[in-house]
Amino acid sequence: MSTLEFVLGLLVFTTGCTIQGVLGFGAGLFAVPILALVAPDFVPGPVLMVNPLLCALFAWREHGAIDRTALRWALLGRVPGVLLGAWALTAVSEDGLGLLFGVLLLVGVGLKFSGLHAARTPWTLMGAGGLSGFMGTSVAVGGPPIALVLDGSSGPELRATLNAFFFVGTTISLVVLAVAGEFGVSDLLLALCLVPPVLIGVVLSNRLRPVLDRGWLAPAVYVLSGSFAVLLLLRSLF
């Protein structure tokens, strides 16, 4: 990796961490596709290794606002979602999964814009948690489904609950991958280099949170989720 690629990688991940600190999700969604192009050594290992720290810091920052009931149901759904996603990696083409998830997310965003959406119940939370685990395992981004279901929460509640959800989920995934021998010393060293971007993201998002909490949080969630859906569809079709 060249010095330019290294610096660009740090800047991209800093931006992604800031987005997650403001919305509650989005670091991987924003950073991973760009890092794969400009600094591929950072993905997937180093980013995965630093994710629990990122999520833990953001969850703890507003931990008093965590919706523990919603968190329990969502985590209950995540486990079978992860297992199903692991199976799908071997049984279904990546393009097929991309088309499916892209359509589902666009439908979800469309329903949110129309005002017609499912109530937040144990079943919808488990379903969103399962879909998040499924997508996170199969296409490496699981934020949009659970973020859309939790939409309507206050800014602190949305951010804290999402990051607590991702902290548990990414830690489980990290342990499984580590036991499988998927990480090396180089991954660990690069993960340590990503710690400063995480801390900078915490500081920057502290300043930006009040701005989006004034009525802009929900539109930002819709735009980010919809953009990812469109990218998934384009990547799968072309």
mmCIF file of C-alpha atoms in Angstrom:
data_model
loop_
_atom_site.group_PDB
_atom_site.id
_atom_site.type_symbol
_atom_site.label_atom_id
_atom_site.label_comp_id
_atom_site.label_asym_id
_atom_site.label_seq_id
_atom_site.Cartn_x
_atom_site.Cartn_y
_atom_site.Cartn_z
ATOM 1 C CA MET A 1 0.000 0.000 0.000
ATOM 2 C CA SER A 2 1.356 3.420 -0.973
ATOM 3 C CA THR A 3 1.430 6.395 1.388
ATOM 4 C CA LEU A 4 -1.306 8.095 -0.657
ATOM 5 C CA GLU A 5 -3.560 5.025 -0.442
ATOM 6 C CA PHE A 6 -2.941 4.822 3.306
ATOM 7 C CA VAL A 7 -3.843 8.486 3.897
ATOM 8 C CA LEU A 8 -6.908 8.269 1.632
ATOM 9 C CA GLY A 9 -8.026 5.157 3.487
ATOM 10 C CA LEU A 10 -7.815 6.934 6.838
ATOM 11 C CA LEU A 11 -9.758 9.937 5.515
ATOM 12 C CA VAL A 12 -12.485 7.742 4.038
ATOM 13 C CA PHE A 13 -12.900 5.766 7.245
ATOM 14 C CA THR A 14 -12.946 8.957 9.324
ATOM 15 C CA THR A 15 -15.843 10.182 7.192
ATOM 16 C CA GLY A 16 -17.655 6.876 7.604
ATOM 17 C CA CYS A 17 -17.197 6.934 11.391
ATOM 18 C CA THR A 18 -18.565 10.478 11.524
ATOM 19 C CA ILE A 19 -21.639 9.405 9.545
ATOM 20 C CA GLN A 20 -22.238 6.526 11.939
ATOM 21 C CA GLY A 21 -21.848 8.827 14.916
ATOM 22 C CA VAL A 22 -24.590 11.079 13.555
ATOM 23 C CA LEU A 23 -27.046 8.519 12.142
ATOM 24 C CA GLY A 24 -26.306 5.413 14.185
ATOM 25 C CA PHE A 25 -25.115 3.418 11.149
ATOM 26 C CA GLY A 26 -23.294 3.966 7.877
ATOM 27 C CA ALA A 27 -19.555 3.596 8.525
ATOM 28 C CA GLY A 28 -19.270 0.355 6.580
ATOM 29 C CA LEU A 29 -21.955 1.313 4.097
ATOM 30 C CA PHE A 30 -20.041 4.466 3.142
ATOM 31 C CA ALA A 31 -16.441 3.424 3.656
ATOM 32 C CA VAL A 32 -16.142 -0.212 2.549
ATOM 33 C CA PRO A 33 -16.957 0.271 -1.174
ATOM 34 C CA ILE A 34 -14.569 3.233 -1.419
ATOM 35 C CA LEU A 35 -11.807 1.517 0.557
ATOM 36 C CA ALA A 36 -12.092 -1.500 -1.744
ATOM 37 C CA LEU A 37 -11.122 0.832 -4.600
ATOM 38 C CA VAL A 38 -8.583 3.235 -3.077
ATOM 39 C CA ALA A 39 -7.038 1.199 -0.226
ATOM 40 C CA PRO A 40 -8.126 -2.465 -0.465
ATOM 41 C CA ASP A 41 -5.768 -3.618 2.301
ATOM 42 C CA PHE A 42 -8.154 -2.047 4.810
ATOM 43 C CA VAL A 43 -11.019 -4.390 3.917
ATOM 44 C CA PRO A 44 -12.468 -6.592 5.135
ATOM 45 C CA GLY A 45 -10.204 -7.607 8.038
ATOM 46 C CA PRO A 46 -9.002 -4.315 9.589
ATOM 47 C CA VAL A 47 -12.403 -2.622 9.291
ATOM 48 C CA LEU A 48 -14.133 -5.628 10.841
ATOM 49 C CA MET A 49 -11.615 -5.726 13.681
ATOM 50 C CA VAL A 50 -12.136 -2.088 14.663
ATOM 51 C CA ASN A 51 -15.938 -2.146 14.284
ATOM 52 C CA PRO A 52 -16.680 -3.354 17.855
ATOM 53 C CA LEU A 53 -14.674 -0.419 19.256
ATOM 54 C CA LEU A 54 -16.503 2.018 16.978
ATOM 55 C CA CYS A 55 -19.935 0.699 17.952
ATOM 56 C CA ALA A 56 -19.078 0.456 21.657
ATOM 57 C CA LEU A 57 -17.991 4.098 21.826
ATOM 58 C CA PHE A 58 -21.129 5.364 20.092
ATOM 59 C CA ALA A 59 -23.414 3.096 22.118
ATOM 60 C CA TRP A 60 -21.822 4.154 25.409
ATOM 61 C CA ARG A 61 -21.942 7.862 24.524
ATOM 62 C CA GLU A 62 -25.757 7.827 24.687
ATOM 63 C CA HIS A 63 -26.243 4.551 26.561
ATOM 64 C CA GLY A 64 -29.047 5.942 28.700
ATOM 65 C CA ALA A 65 -31.206 6.226 25.565
ATOM 66 C CA ILE A 66 -30.858 2.574 24.446
ATOM 67 C CA ASP A 67 -34.232 0.944 23.803
ATOM 68 C CA ARG A 68 -33.421 -2.318 25.554
ATOM 69 C CA THR A 69 -36.667 -4.021 24.616
ATOM 70 C CA ALA A 70 -36.180 -3.308 20.916
ATOM 71 C CA LEU A 71 -32.537 -4.337 21.211
ATOM 72 C CA ARG A 72 -33.407 -7.746 22.688
ATOM 73 C CA TRP A 73 -35.925 -8.593 19.975
ATOM 74 C CA ALA A 74 -33.636 -7.412 17.176
ATOM 75 C CA LEU A 75 -30.710 -9.466 18.506
ATOM 76 C CA LEU A 76 -32.974 -12.499 18.813
ATOM 77 C CA GLY A 77 -33.696 -12.228 15.098
ATOM 78 C CA ARG A 78 -30.080 -11.599 14.128
ATOM 79 C CA VAL A 79 -28.806 -15.076 15.011
ATOM 80 C CA PRO A 80 -30.889 -17.043 12.456
ATOM 81 C CA GLY A 81 -30.295 -14.211 9.973
ATOM 82 C CA VAL A 82 -26.533 -14.664 10.239
ATOM 83 C CA LEU A 83 -26.832 -18.424 9.774
ATOM 84 C CA LEU A 84 -29.123 -17.965 6.768
ATOM 85 C CA GLY A 85 -26.714 -15.434 5.297
ATOM 86 C CA ALA A 86 -23.804 -17.844 5.670
ATOM 87 C CA TRP A 87 -25.813 -20.508 3.852
ATOM 88 C CA ALA A 88 -26.830 -18.040 1.126
ATOM 89 C CA LEU A 89 -23.190 -17.278 0.362
ATOM 90 C CA THR A 90 -22.765 -20.836 -0.863
ATOM 91 C CA ALA A 91 -26.205 -21.372 -2.393
ATOM 92 C CA VAL A 92 -27.203 -18.073 -4.046
ATOM 93 C CA SER A 93 -25.283 -15.820 -6.413
ATOM 94 C CA GLU A 94 -24.094 -12.456 -5.089
ATOM 95 C CA ASP A 95 -25.950 -10.690 -7.899
ATOM 96 C CA GLY A 96 -29.173 -12.459 -6.951
ATOM 97 C CA LEU A 97 -28.804 -11.386 -3.327
ATOM 98 C CA GLY A 98 -28.007 -7.836 -4.399
ATOM 99 C CA LEU A 99 -31.183 -7.620 -6.484
ATOM 100 C CA LEU A 100 -33.301 -9.037 -3.657
ATOM 101 C CA PHE A 101 -31.931 -6.715 -0.996
ATOM 102 C CA GLY A 102 -31.981 -3.692 -3.282
ATOM 103 C CA VAL A 103 -35.670 -4.172 -4.042
ATOM 104 C CA LEU A 104 -36.554 -4.838 -0.389
ATOM 105 C CA LEU A 105 -34.772 -1.711 0.796
ATOM 106 C CA LEU A 106 -36.358 0.475 -1.879
ATOM 107 C CA VAL A 107 -39.789 -0.845 -0.890
ATOM 108 C CA GLY A 108 -38.999 -0.096 2.753
ATOM 109 C CA VAL A 109 -37.850 3.440 1.999
ATOM 110 C CA GLY A 110 -40.880 3.986 -0.241
ATOM 111 C CA LEU A 111 -43.230 2.894 2.523
ATOM 112 C CA LYS A 112 -41.534 5.240 4.970
ATOM 113 C CA PHE A 113 -41.945 8.172 2.586
ATOM 114 C CA SER A 114 -45.606 7.279 2.003
ATOM 115 C CA GLY A 115 -46.320 7.123 5.705
ATOM 116 C CA LEU A 116 -47.465 3.495 5.439
ATOM 117 C CA HIS A 117 -45.173 1.352 7.497
ATOM 118 C CA ALA A 118 -45.384 -1.555 9.900
ATOM 119 C CA ALA A 119 -45.689 -0.850 13.594
ATOM 120 C CA ARG A 120 -42.676 -1.553 15.772
ATOM 121 C CA THR A 121 -43.539 -4.926 17.310
ATOM 122 C CA PRO A 122 -41.455 -7.892 18.482
ATOM 123 C CA TRP A 123 -42.131 -9.543 15.107
ATOM 124 C CA THR A 124 -41.028 -6.568 12.990
ATOM 125 C CA LEU A 125 -37.965 -6.077 15.196
ATOM 126 C CA MET A 126 -36.989 -9.744 14.911
ATOM 127 C CA GLY A 127 -37.573 -9.598 11.168
ATOM 128 C CA ALA A 128 -35.423 -6.485 10.796
ATOM 129 C CA GLY A 129 -32.729 -7.996 13.009
ATOM 130 C CA GLY A 130 -32.795 -11.179 10.940
ATOM 131 C CA LEU A 131 -32.598 -9.298 7.648
ATOM 132 C CA SER A 132 -29.774 -7.183 9.041
ATOM 133 C CA GLY A 133 -27.841 -10.289 10.033
ATOM 134 C CA PHE A 134 -28.602 -11.899 6.676
ATOM 135 C CA MET A 135 -27.391 -8.853 4.736
ATOM 136 C CA GLY A 136 -24.440 -8.217 7.010
ATOM 137 C CA THR A 137 -23.191 -11.755 6.470
ATOM 138 C CA SER A 138 -23.905 -12.048 2.758
ATOM 139 C CA VAL A 139 -23.232 -8.546 1.366
ATOM 140 C CA ALA A 140 -21.294 -7.034 4.325
ATOM 141 C CA VAL A 141 -23.765 -4.211 5.083
ATOM 142 C CA GLY A 142 -26.599 -4.788 7.551
ATOM 143 C CA GLY A 143 -27.502 -1.312 8.782
ATOM 144 C CA PRO A 144 -30.460 -0.158 6.651
ATOM 145 C CA PRO A 145 -33.114 -2.770 7.639
ATOM 146 C CA ILE A 146 -32.867 -2.207 11.375
ATOM 147 C CA ALA A 147 -32.423 1.563 10.957
ATOM 148 C CA LEU A 148 -35.657 1.789 8.941
ATOM 149 C CA VAL A 149 -37.633 -0.148 11.569
ATOM 150 C CA LEU A 150 -36.293 2.030 14.386
ATOM 151 C CA ASP A 151 -37.080 5.205 12.452
ATOM 152 C CA GLY A 152 -39.269 7.508 14.520
ATOM 153 C CA SER A 153 -37.043 7.185 17.562
ATOM 154 C CA SER A 154 -35.316 10.249 18.943
ATOM 155 C CA GLY A 155 -31.781 10.857 17.702
ATOM 156 C CA PRO A 156 -30.079 9.572 20.875
ATOM 157 C CA GLU A 157 -32.326 6.496 21.040
ATOM 158 C CA LEU A 158 -31.771 5.609 17.385
ATOM 159 C CA ARG A 159 -27.996 6.017 17.533
ATOM 160 C CA ALA A 160 -27.512 4.266 20.864
ATOM 161 C CA THR A 161 -29.795 1.318 20.070
ATOM 162 C CA LEU A 162 -28.325 0.772 16.607
ATOM 163 C CA ASN A 163 -24.745 0.880 17.833
ATOM 164 C CA ALA A 164 -25.505 -1.474 20.733
ATOM 165 C CA PHE A 165 -27.081 -3.853 18.201
ATOM 166 C CA PHE A 166 -24.060 -3.639 15.896
ATOM 167 C CA PHE A 167 -21.606 -3.985 18.781
ATOM 168 C CA VAL A 168 -23.024 -7.369 19.752
ATOM 169 C CA GLY A 169 -23.432 -8.486 16.152
ATOM 170 C CA THR A 170 -19.981 -7.454 14.927
ATOM 171 C CA THR A 171 -18.303 -8.920 18.011
ATOM 172 C CA ILE A 172 -19.911 -12.301 17.350
ATOM 173 C CA SER A 173 -18.896 -12.171 13.685
ATOM 174 C CA LEU A 174 -15.359 -11.133 14.624
ATOM 175 C CA VAL A 175 -14.930 -14.003 17.072
ATOM 176 C CA VAL A 176 -16.198 -16.527 14.522
ATOM 177 C CA LEU A 177 -13.868 -15.232 11.815
ATOM 178 C CA ALA A 178 -10.892 -15.094 14.195
ATOM 179 C CA VAL A 179 -11.441 -18.696 15.249
ATOM 180 C CA ALA A 180 -11.571 -19.608 11.569
ATOM 181 C CA GLY A 181 -8.141 -18.006 11.090
ATOM 182 C CA GLU A 182 -9.327 -15.262 8.742
ATOM 183 C CA PHE A 183 -7.109 -12.529 10.240
ATOM 184 C CA GLY A 184 -3.347 -12.024 10.215
ATOM 185 C CA VAL A 185 -0.809 -9.750 11.915
ATOM 186 C CA SER A 186 -1.008 -7.246 9.048
ATOM 187 C CA ASP A 187 -4.769 -6.958 9.578
ATOM 188 C CA LEU A 188 -4.234 -6.231 13.270
ATOM 189 C CA LEU A 189 -1.634 -3.533 12.561
ATOM 190 C CA LEU A 190 -3.901 -1.809 10.047
ATOM 191 C CA ALA A 191 -6.834 -2.082 12.470
ATOM 192 C CA LEU A 192 -4.754 -0.210 15.061
ATOM 193 C CA CYS A 193 -4.156 2.511 12.447
ATOM 194 C CA LEU A 194 -7.945 2.894 12.147
ATOM 195 C CA VAL A 195 -8.369 3.702 15.845
ATOM 196 C CA PRO A 196 -7.526 7.442 15.390
ATOM 197 C CA PRO A 197 -10.195 7.819 12.642
ATOM 198 C CA VAL A 198 -12.707 6.246 15.044
ATOM 199 C CA LEU A 199 -11.841 8.770 17.763
ATOM 200 C CA ILE A 200 -11.939 11.678 15.314
ATOM 201 C CA GLY A 201 -15.336 10.456 14.112
ATOM 202 C CA VAL A 202 -16.599 10.560 17.709
ATOM 203 C CA VAL A 203 -15.452 14.178 18.107
ATOM 204 C CA LEU A 204 -16.800 15.372 14.742
ATOM 205 C CA SER A 205 -20.167 13.642 15.188
ATOM 206 C CA ASN A 206 -20.556 15.287 18.596
ATOM 207 C CA ARG A 207 -20.702 18.618 16.783
ATOM 208 C CA LEU A 208 -22.999 17.431 13.984
ATOM 209 C CA ARG A 209 -25.582 15.476 16.001
ATOM 210 C CA PRO A 210 -27.605 18.514 17.130
ATOM 211 C CA VAL A 211 -27.984 19.672 13.518
ATOM 212 C CA LEU A 212 -29.551 16.424 12.247
ATOM 213 C CA ASP A 213 -31.652 15.998 15.371
ATOM 214 C CA ARG A 214 -33.623 19.098 14.336
ATOM 215 C CA GLY A 215 -35.819 17.151 11.941
ATOM 216 C CA TRP A 216 -33.148 15.955 9.509
ATOM 217 C CA LEU A 217 -32.360 12.572 11.025
ATOM 218 C CA ALA A 218 -35.158 10.554 9.388
ATOM 219 C CA PRO A 219 -34.572 12.016 5.876
ATOM 220 C CA ALA A 220 -30.864 11.254 6.231
ATOM 221 C CA VAL A 221 -31.642 7.626 7.130
ATOM 222 C CA TYR A 222 -33.939 7.339 4.092
ATOM 223 C CA VAL A 223 -31.397 8.896 1.730
ATOM 224 C CA LEU A 224 -28.518 6.713 2.922
ATOM 225 C CA SER A 225 -30.609 3.525 2.844
ATOM 226 C CA GLY A 226 -32.098 4.379 -0.559
ATOM 227 C CA SER A 227 -28.682 5.204 -2.017
ATOM 228 C CA PHE A 228 -27.324 1.870 -0.866
ATOM 229 C CA ALA A 229 -30.338 0.081 -2.380
ATOM 230 C CA VAL A 230 -29.758 1.760 -5.739
ATOM 231 C CA LEU A 231 -26.040 0.899 -5.645
ATOM 232 C CA LEU A 232 -26.866 -2.726 -4.867
ATOM 233 C CA LEU A 233 -29.265 -2.898 -7.809
ATOM 234 C CA LEU A 234 -26.800 -1.268 -10.204
ATOM 235 C CA ARG A 235 -23.945 -3.503 -9.097
ATOM 236 C CA SER A 236 -26.092 -6.607 -9.455
ATOM 237 C CA LEU A 237 -27.521 -5.648 -12.848
ATOM 238 C CA PHE A 238 -24.323 -4.400 -14.461
#
